[in-house]
Short mmCIF file of C-alpha atoms in Angstrom, two decimals:
data_model
loop_
_atom_site.label_atom_id
_atom_site.label_comp_id
_atom_site.label_asym_id
_atom_site.label_seq_id
_atom_site.Cartn_x
_atom_site.Cartn_y
_atom_site.Cartn_z
CA UNK A 1300 0.27 0.16 -0.01
CA UNK A 1301 3.24 2.31 0.41
CA UNK A 1302 4.07 2.07 -3.11
CA UNK A 1303 1.34 3.65 -5.20
CA UNK A 1304 1.94 6.83 -2.15
CA UNK A 1305 5.45 6.70 -3.12
CA UNK A 1306 4.25 7.06 -6.51
CA UNK A 1307 2.09 9.59 -6.53
CA UNK A 1308 4.39 11.52 -4.61
CA UNK A 1309 7.30 11.82 -7.14
CA UNK A 1310 4.91 12.08 -9.89
CA UNK A 1311 3.91 15.60 -8.26
CA UNK A 1312 7.64 16.51 -7.78
CA UNK A 1313 7.96 15.70 -11.43
CA UNK A 1314 5.13 18.09 -12.39
CA UNK A 1315 6.29 21.04 -10.19
CA UNK A 1316 9.57 21.38 -12.28
CA UNK A 1317 7.97 21.08 -15.77
CA UNK A 1318 5.18 23.33 -14.89
CA UNK A 1319 8.28 25.91 -14.45
CA UNK A 1320 9.64 24.83 -17.88
CA UNK A 1321 6.75 25.20 -19.17
CA UNK A 1322 5.95 28.51 -18.36
CA UNK A 1323 9.21 29.81 -19.40
CA UNK A 1324 8.53 28.41 -22.39
CA UNK A 1325 4.98 29.98 -22.95
CA UNK A 1326 6.64 33.33 -21.81
CA UNK A 1327 9.48 32.68 -24.55
CA UNK A 1328 7.19 31.51 -27.22
CA UNK A 1329 5.90 34.65 -28.91
CA UNK A 1330 9.73 35.94 -29.25
CA UNK A 1331 10.88 32.46 -30.63
CA UNK A 1332 7.77 32.28 -32.66
CA UNK A 1333 8.45 36.02 -33.85
CA UNK A 1334 12.49 35.80 -34.70
CA UNK A 1335 12.54 31.76 -35.65
CA UNK A 1336 15.66 32.70 -37.66
CA UNK A 1337 17.64 33.79 -34.64
CA UNK A 1338 19.64 30.37 -33.59
CA UNK A 1339 20.08 31.84 -29.57
CA UNK A 1340 15.66 31.98 -29.68
CA UNK A 1341 15.58 28.67 -31.37
CA UNK A 1342 18.53 27.42 -29.21
CA UNK A 1343 16.43 28.55 -26.06
CA UNK A 1344 12.80 26.86 -27.30
CA UNK A 1345 14.75 23.58 -27.77
CA UNK A 1346 16.20 23.62 -24.39
CA UNK A 1347 12.68 24.22 -22.89
CA UNK A 1348 10.24 22.01 -24.84
CA UNK A 1349 13.01 19.31 -24.12
CA UNK A 1350 13.28 19.84 -20.44
CA UNK A 1351 9.29 19.65 -20.31
CA UNK A 1352 9.40 16.31 -22.61
CA UNK A 1353 11.89 14.73 -20.64
CA UNK A 1354 10.12 15.19 -17.04
CA UNK A 1355 6.85 14.39 -18.37
CA UNK A 1356 8.22 11.13 -20.00
CA UNK A 1357 10.20 10.46 -17.02
CA UNK A 1358 7.39 10.58 -14.44
CA UNK A 1359 7.16 6.87 -13.19
CA UNK A 1360 2.75 6.80 -14.24
CA UNK A 1361 4.48 7.88 -17.75
CA UNK A 1362 6.89 5.03 -18.30
CA UNK A 1363 4.44 3.01 -17.18
CA UNK A 1364 2.01 3.84 -20.01
CA UNK A 1365 4.35 4.01 -22.47
CA UNK A 1366 5.46 0.33 -22.00
CA UNK A 1367 1.76 -0.50 -21.43
CA UNK A 1368 0.84 0.89 -25.22
CA UNK A 1369 4.27 0.06 -27.13
CA UNK A 1370 4.03 -3.37 -25.57
CA UNK A 1371 7.71 -3.45 -24.66
CA UNK A 1372 8.65 -3.45 -21.70
CA UNK A 1373 11.51 -0.77 -20.12
CA UNK A 1374 11.10 0.48 -23.62
CA UNK A 1375 10.65 3.71 -22.10
CA UNK A 1376 14.30 3.78 -20.59
CA UNK A 1377 15.92 4.68 -24.17
CA UNK A 1378 13.46 6.75 -24.93
CA UNK A 1379 13.41 9.28 -21.66
CA UNK A 1380 17.56 8.47 -22.02
CA UNK A 1381 17.31 9.83 -25.61
CA UNK A 1382 15.02 12.92 -24.81
CA UNK A 1383 17.97 13.49 -21.76
CA UNK A 1384 20.21 13.37 -24.42
CA UNK A 1385 18.10 15.80 -27.20
CA UNK A 1386 17.92 17.85 -23.84
CA UNK A 1387 22.06 17.88 -23.03
CA UNK A 1388 22.26 18.45 -26.95
CA UNK A 1389 20.07 21.84 -26.83
CA UNK A 1390 22.36 23.09 -24.00
CA UNK A 1391 25.08 22.99 -26.09
CA UNK A 1392 23.40 24.46 -29.19
CA UNK A 1393 22.44 27.43 -26.55
CA UNK A 1394 26.33 27.70 -25.46
CA UNK A 1395 27.65 28.19 -28.96
CA UNK A 1396 24.32 30.20 -30.37
CA UNK A 1397 25.50 32.43 -27.15
CA UNK A 1398 29.08 33.28 -28.09
CA UNK A 1399 28.70 33.67 -31.41
CA UNK A 1400 25.47 35.53 -31.47
CA UNK A 1401 24.48 36.04 -34.96
CA UNK A 1402 27.46 34.87 -36.64
CA UNK A 1403 26.85 32.48 -39.13
CA UNK A 1404 30.53 31.97 -39.76
CA UNK A 1405 31.91 28.15 -40.82
CA UNK A 1406 33.18 27.23 -37.42
CA UNK A 1407 30.44 28.49 -35.92
CA UNK A 1408 28.18 25.58 -38.37
CA UNK A 1409 30.76 23.20 -37.95
CA UNK A 1410 30.34 23.37 -33.92
CA UNK A 1411 26.41 23.05 -34.73
CA UNK A 1412 27.07 20.11 -36.66
CA UNK A 1413 29.21 18.40 -34.23
CA UNK A 1414 27.00 19.07 -31.37
CA UNK A 1415 24.14 17.21 -33.20
CA UNK A 1416 26.45 14.32 -35.07
CA UNK A 1417 27.46 13.61 -31.50
CA UNK A 1418 23.35 13.34 -29.96
CA UNK A 1419 22.55 11.75 -32.79
CA UNK A 1420 25.32 9.16 -32.39
CA UNK A 1421 24.93 8.82 -28.52
CA UNK A 1422 20.81 8.15 -29.70
CA UNK A 1423 21.60 5.75 -31.70
CA UNK A 1424 24.10 3.59 -29.75
CA UNK A 1425 21.39 4.42 -27.06
CA UNK A 1426 18.60 2.48 -28.91
CA UNK A 1427 20.76 -0.52 -30.48
CA UNK A 1428 22.38 -1.32 -26.73
CA UNK A 1429 18.51 -1.58 -25.81
CA UNK A 1430 17.60 -4.09 -28.57
CA UNK A 1431 20.48 -6.22 -27.59
CA UNK A 1432 19.75 -6.31 -23.91
CA UNK A 1433 17.55 -8.59 -22.17
CA UNK A 1434 15.67 -6.65 -20.13
CA UNK A 1435 12.46 -8.47 -19.15
CA UNK A 1436 11.41 -7.33 -15.78
CA UNK A 1437 9.38 -3.44 -15.84
CA UNK A 1438 10.78 -1.19 -13.40
CA UNK A 1439 9.21 2.30 -13.22
CA UNK A 1440 11.89 3.78 -10.68
CA UNK A 1441 15.14 1.78 -9.69
CA UNK A 1442 15.68 0.36 -13.73
CA UNK A 1443 19.60 2.21 -13.28
CA UNK A 1444 20.27 -0.10 -10.25
CA UNK A 1445 18.25 -2.86 -10.99
CA UNK A 1446 19.83 -3.76 -14.63
CA UNK A 1447 23.50 -2.13 -13.54
CA UNK A 1448 25.06 -5.55 -14.11
CA UNK A 1449 22.97 -6.39 -17.38
CA UNK A 1450 25.27 -6.65 -20.54
CA UNK A 1451 23.78 -3.88 -22.76
CA UNK A 1452 21.92 -1.81 -20.07
CA UNK A 1453 24.72 -1.21 -18.29
CA UNK A 1454 27.06 0.38 -20.95
CA UNK A 1455 23.10 2.48 -22.03
CA UNK A 1456 22.92 3.49 -18.66
CA UNK A 1457 27.08 4.59 -18.15
CA UNK A 1458 26.26 6.04 -22.06
CA UNK A 1459 23.43 8.44 -21.37
CA UNK A 1460 25.42 9.40 -17.48
CA UNK A 1461 28.79 10.06 -19.48
CA UNK A 1462 26.97 12.44 -21.80
CA UNK A 1463 24.54 14.38 -19.20
CA UNK A 1464 27.52 14.53 -16.87
CA UNK A 1465 29.54 15.96 -19.79
CA UNK A 1466 27.22 18.99 -20.88
CA UNK A 1467 26.10 19.58 -17.40
CA UNK A 1468 29.91 20.45 -16.19
CA UNK A 1469 30.47 22.59 -19.34
CA UNK A 1470 27.19 24.79 -19.13
CA UNK A 1471 27.83 25.56 -15.54
CA UNK A 1472 31.38 26.09 -16.28
CA UNK A 1473 30.35 28.57 -19.41
CA UNK A 1474 27.62 30.47 -16.98
CA UNK A 1475 29.90 30.93 -13.81
CA UNK A 1476 32.37 32.67 -16.67
CA UNK A 1477 29.58 34.68 -17.91
CA UNK A 1478 28.33 36.08 -14.32
CA UNK A 1479 31.37 37.93 -13.55
CA UNK A 1480 31.44 39.62 -17.17
CA UNK A 1481 30.77 43.04 -17.03
CA UNK A 1482 27.42 44.99 -18.19
CA UNK A 1483 25.76 43.09 -17.21
CA UNK A 1484 21.54 43.81 -16.78
CA UNK A 1485 21.08 43.01 -13.20
CA UNK A 1486 17.78 40.95 -13.99
CA UNK A 1487 20.10 38.92 -16.72
CA UNK A 1488 22.86 38.62 -13.80
CA UNK A 1489 20.28 36.91 -11.40
CA UNK A 1490 18.87 34.60 -14.22
CA UNK A 1491 22.20 33.78 -14.66
CA UNK A 1492 22.98 32.84 -11.38
CA UNK A 1493 19.91 30.38 -10.84
CA UNK A 1494 21.19 28.68 -14.32
CA UNK A 1495 24.57 28.29 -12.90
CA UNK A 1496 22.91 26.84 -9.90
CA UNK A 1497 20.85 24.75 -11.86
CA UNK A 1498 23.30 23.19 -13.92
CA UNK A 1499 25.46 22.89 -11.20
CA UNK A 1500 22.93 20.90 -8.66
CA UNK A 1501 22.50 18.08 -12.21
CA UNK A 1502 25.82 17.36 -11.40
CA UNK A 1503 24.62 15.80 -8.36
CA UNK A 1504 22.08 13.88 -10.48
CA UNK A 1505 24.75 12.55 -12.04
CA UNK A 1506 26.96 11.88 -9.14
CA UNK A 1507 23.81 9.75 -7.14
CA UNK A 1508 23.41 7.64 -10.27
CA UNK A 1509 26.63 7.18 -10.58
CA UNK A 1510 27.68 6.41 -7.03
CA UNK A 1511 24.47 3.62 -6.91
CA UNK A 1512 25.10 2.29 -10.19
CA UNK A 1513 28.72 1.91 -8.67
CA UNK A 1514 28.14 -0.15 -5.58
CA UNK A 1515 25.88 -2.02 -7.75
CA UNK A 1516 28.75 -3.46 -9.79
CA UNK A 1517 31.03 -4.20 -6.12
CA UNK A 1518 28.34 -5.90 -4.76
CA UNK A 1519 27.05 -2.99 -2.39
CA UNK A 1520 23.66 -1.55 -2.17
CA UNK A 1521 23.32 2.15 -2.49
CA UNK A 1522 19.91 1.87 -4.63
CA UNK A 1523 18.03 4.99 -2.30
CA UNK A 1524 20.95 7.32 -4.14
CA UNK A 1525 19.77 6.73 -7.34
CA UNK A 1526 15.69 5.78 -6.41
CA UNK A 1527 15.22 9.12 -3.89
CA UNK A 1528 18.04 11.36 -4.14
CA UNK A 1529 18.73 11.86 -7.68
CA UNK A 1530 15.41 12.53 -8.92
CA UNK A 1531 14.98 15.00 -6.25
CA UNK A 1532 17.94 16.67 -7.15
CA UNK A 1533 16.78 16.64 -10.88
CA UNK A 1534 13.86 17.98 -9.94
CA UNK A 1535 15.23 21.07 -8.48
CA UNK A 1536 17.93 21.73 -10.54
CA UNK A 1537 14.87 21.56 -13.38
CA UNK A 1538 13.43 24.48 -11.18
CA UNK A 1539 16.16 26.64 -10.99
CA UNK A 1540 16.76 26.39 -14.48
CA UNK A 1541 13.36 27.18 -15.37
CA UNK A 1542 13.37 30.65 -12.98
CA UNK A 1543 16.65 31.62 -14.53
CA UNK A 1544 14.80 31.34 -17.80
CA UNK A 1545 11.91 33.41 -16.11
CA UNK A 1546 13.42 36.22 -13.72
CA UNK A 1547 15.15 38.11 -16.75
CA UNK A 1548 12.23 38.26 -18.76
CA UNK A 1549 9.83 39.28 -15.70
CA UNK A 1550 11.94 41.13 -13.95
CA UNK A 1551 12.82 43.60 -16.59
CA UNK A 1552 9.18 43.79 -17.66
CA UNK A 1553 7.98 44.42 -14.10
CA UNK A 1554 10.58 46.74 -13.48
CA UNK A 1555 9.61 48.41 -17.38
CA UNK A 1556 6.41 48.59 -16.07
CA UNK A 1557 7.03 50.18 -13.01
CA UNK A 1558 9.10 52.49 -14.31
CA UNK A 1559 5.88 53.51 -17.12
CA UNK A 1560 3.44 53.89 -14.16
CA UNK A 1561 6.15 56.11 -11.95
CA UNK A 1562 6.85 58.62 -14.75
CA UNK A 1563 2.61 58.35 -15.83
CA UNK A 1564 1.97 59.20 -11.70
CA UNK A 1565 4.79 61.79 -11.76
CA UNK A 1566 2.51 63.62 -14.21
CA UNK A 1567 -0.15 64.29 -12.91
CA UNK A 1568 0.45 67.79 -11.03
CA UNK A 1569 1.12 69.18 -14.30
CA UNK A 1570 -1.85 67.14 -15.82
CA UNK A 1571 -4.07 68.22 -13.71
CA UNK A 1572 -2.75 72.50 -14.43
CA UNK A 1573 -3.41 71.83 -18.02
CA UNK A 1574 -6.84 70.37 -17.62
CA UNK A 1575 -7.71 73.97 -16.55
CA UNK A 1576 -6.24 75.23 -19.62
CA UNK A 1577 -8.19 72.13 -22.50
CA UNK A 1578 -11.40 71.71 -20.45
CA UNK A 1579 -11.14 68.09 -20.83
CA UNK A 1580 -9.66 65.45 -19.80
CA UNK A 1581 -7.22 62.13 -21.20
CA UNK A 1582 -8.41 59.17 -23.16
CA UNK A 1583 -9.33 56.76 -20.79
CA UNK A 1584 -9.42 53.34 -21.44
CA UNK A 1585 -9.08 50.54 -18.60
CA UNK A 1586 -7.83 47.82 -20.39
CA UNK A 1587 -4.38 50.27 -22.56
CA UNK A 1588 -1.02 49.29 -21.37
CA UNK A 1589 0.63 51.58 -18.85
CA UNK A 1590 3.05 52.73 -22.08
CA UNK A 1591 -0.39 54.11 -23.88
CA UNK A 1592 -1.50 55.89 -20.99
CA UNK A 1593 1.79 57.62 -20.45
CA UNK A 1594 1.48 58.49 -24.38
CA UNK A 1595 -2.12 59.26 -23.77
CA UNK A 1596 -1.11 61.78 -20.78
CA UNK A 1597 2.23 63.35 -22.37
CA UNK A 1598 0.05 63.74 -25.74
CA UNK A 1599 -2.43 65.62 -23.59
CA UNK A 1600 -0.15 67.93 -21.68
CA UNK A 1601 1.62 68.70 -24.64
CA UNK A 1602 -1.32 70.08 -26.95
CA UNK A 1603 -2.42 71.71 -23.49
CA UNK A 1604 1.06 73.64 -23.33
CA UNK A 1605 0.67 74.62 -27.14
CA UNK A 1606 -2.54 76.13 -26.08
CA UNK A 1607 -0.71 77.98 -23.06
CA UNK A 1608 2.42 78.99 -24.67
CA UNK A 1609 1.60 82.90 -26.13
CA UNK A 1610 0.64 83.66 -22.39
CA UNK A 1611 4.40 83.08 -21.51
CA UNK A 1612 6.46 85.72 -20.50
CA UNK A 1613 10.02 85.13 -20.86
CA UNK A 1614 10.80 87.82 -18.75
CA UNK A 1615 9.35 86.00 -15.69
CA UNK A 1616 10.79 83.42 -16.71
CA UNK A 1617 14.39 84.41 -16.66
CA UNK A 1618 13.19 85.99 -13.22
CA UNK A 1619 12.41 83.42 -12.19
CA UNK A 1620 15.41 81.24 -12.77
CA UNK A 1621 17.60 84.19 -11.01
CA UNK A 1622 15.61 83.59 -8.06
CA UNK A 1623 15.51 79.61 -7.63
CA UNK A 1624 19.06 80.00 -8.24
CA UNK A 1625 19.96 82.56 -5.63
CA UNK A 1626 17.92 80.14 -3.35
CA UNK A 1627 20.49 77.47 -3.49
CA UNK A 1628 18.89 75.23 -6.17
CA UNK A 1629 20.89 73.26 -8.44
CA UNK A 1630 20.66 74.83 -12.33
CA UNK A 1631 18.08 71.49 -13.12
CA UNK A 1632 16.17 72.03 -10.31
CA UNK A 1633 15.98 76.57 -10.74
CA UNK A 1634 14.85 75.67 -14.50
CA UNK A 1635 12.63 73.69 -13.30
CA UNK A 1636 11.31 75.68 -10.76
CA UNK A 1637 11.39 78.94 -13.11
CA UNK A 1638 9.10 76.88 -16.11
CA UNK A 1639 6.78 75.89 -13.43
CA UNK A 1640 6.25 79.60 -12.10
CA UNK A 1641 6.07 80.78 -15.57
CA UNK A 1642 3.50 78.18 -16.94
CA UNK A 1643 0.82 78.70 -13.51
CA UNK A 1644 1.24 82.49 -14.13
CA UNK A 1645 0.53 81.86 -17.89
CA UNK A 1646 -2.47 80.11 -16.81
CA UNK A 1647 -3.78 82.57 -14.69
CA UNK A 1648 -3.02 85.28 -17.37
CA UNK A 1649 -5.51 82.72 -19.77
CA UNK A 1650 -7.94 82.23 -17.41
CA UNK A 1651 -8.31 86.23 -16.46
CA UNK A 1652 -7.93 87.73 -19.91
CA UNK A 1653 -9.46 84.62 -22.27
CA UNK A 1654 -9.62 87.00 -25.40
CA UNK A 1655 -6.34 88.61 -24.64
CA UNK A 1656 -3.56 87.42 -27.43
CA UNK A 1657 -0.59 86.74 -25.99
CA UNK A 1658 3.22 88.18 -27.44
CA UNK A 1659 3.93 84.14 -28.40
CA UNK A 1660 7.43 85.31 -28.33
CA UNK A 1661 8.41 83.29 -24.94
CA UNK A 1662 11.00 80.10 -25.50
CA UNK A 1663 8.76 76.85 -24.82
CA UNK A 1664 11.02 74.08 -25.84
CA UNK A 1665 12.65 73.31 -22.32
CA UNK A 1666 9.08 73.64 -21.23
CA UNK A 1667 7.61 71.08 -23.97
CA UNK A 1668 10.67 68.54 -23.61
CA UNK A 1669 11.20 68.97 -19.66
CA UNK A 1670 7.52 68.06 -18.52
CA UNK A 1671 8.48 65.24 -16.14
CA UNK A 1672 10.95 67.41 -14.30
CA UNK A 1673 8.28 70.41 -14.59
CA UNK A 1674 5.96 68.59 -12.76
CA UNK A 1675 8.30 67.10 -9.93
CA UNK A 1676 8.42 70.99 -9.38
CA UNK A 1677 5.33 71.38 -9.26
CA UNK A 1678 4.82 69.16 -6.21
CA UNK A 1679 6.20 72.07 -4.57
CA UNK A 1680 4.30 74.59 -3.49
CA UNK A 1681 6.45 76.09 -0.73
CA UNK A 1682 9.44 76.21 -3.18
CA UNK A 1683 7.07 77.96 -6.30
CA UNK A 1684 5.57 80.52 -3.86
CA UNK A 1685 9.51 81.20 -2.63
CA UNK A 1686 10.70 81.65 -6.10
CA UNK A 1687 7.73 83.60 -7.32
CA UNK A 1688 7.57 85.93 -4.54
CA UNK A 1689 11.51 86.47 -5.08
CA UNK A 1690 11.10 87.13 -8.73
CA UNK A 1691 8.09 89.51 -8.91
CA UNK A 1692 9.55 91.32 -5.96
CA UNK A 1693 11.82 93.75 -7.94
CA UNK A 1694 8.73 94.48 -10.12
CA UNK A 1695 6.76 95.54 -7.82
CA UNK A 1696 8.86 98.07 -6.04
CA UNK A 1697 9.99 99.19 -9.19
CA UNK A 1698 7.91 103.13 -9.42
CA UNK A 1699 5.69 103.19 -11.86
#
């Protein structure tokens, strides 16, 4: 009665990393389809696809189903080993694409062909060895140790473990070297850290398998390493690899989304002022993206600024700039405060004298370009009042 519970637990443990890899594949799929000719994206897509396939077909329930459907005991073994070898090939192809980028040189093509040829050779050899082996007893969880001393099955097991170990070692070494490269995006660096930990953990899978199989060769029983430790290491490794692909994409998306939302919220003070000019409001669509909302708010503000630009007073702007500098504000901040003071005065002048034509001679380039800085200045009315008071004081004290 214990076995079914254990099998169910192992199945659940396997489906968790499968879900993570499938999520990473779903995130990457639009880019892969859109830029299919990019070898790097193709390699990433192959890696995630074969990663999912390995865990789907390595689940004990799927192994039993495969054996039952084909009617061949343990035929799931060479099938899973073949998928795992193909996954290793996709790892190495990813490294080739990473190192060479869009380079289509002869060296790149030769490296790609070598990886594919070696992978194909290993897969063919796995099936040939299985065809010669005698493995009539179905084993869904402990096949590697159960048949560790069986001719041809033994060689098949060692072959797939060697291929997997070499691929994991190469990937782990190159990824950890890449992490130390200068100029990497922070999210990409974290993604590489997870990938590096994932491939390093994969080596624990190989170590556990080799140790358990080697123990069988010497007459000892360490099957628990192969049956329990190795699958746990493989699941944990796959989860780390899945997270490694998800983190850069999701992190960069969320960071960009937060930046756009912050810019949108930052324009609210200026938006409130310009609404008094136009009498309307920006178009609103709850389904609009953060980028589209920001563009609509910026467009609304600039259109309103054009309406009020002829009421801007250049002399007031110059005096306000000097006043802000005299009050100790740095040049950039002083420029924004001066533009905000001039804008508020122009809005008030337009409100009081809507039919009066302004001079239209004011330079509005800064105001139209630096709307974020001007909006930030509007958040501090005490600074604006101090600048305005200092800028208008000399004019008010001059005899008429």
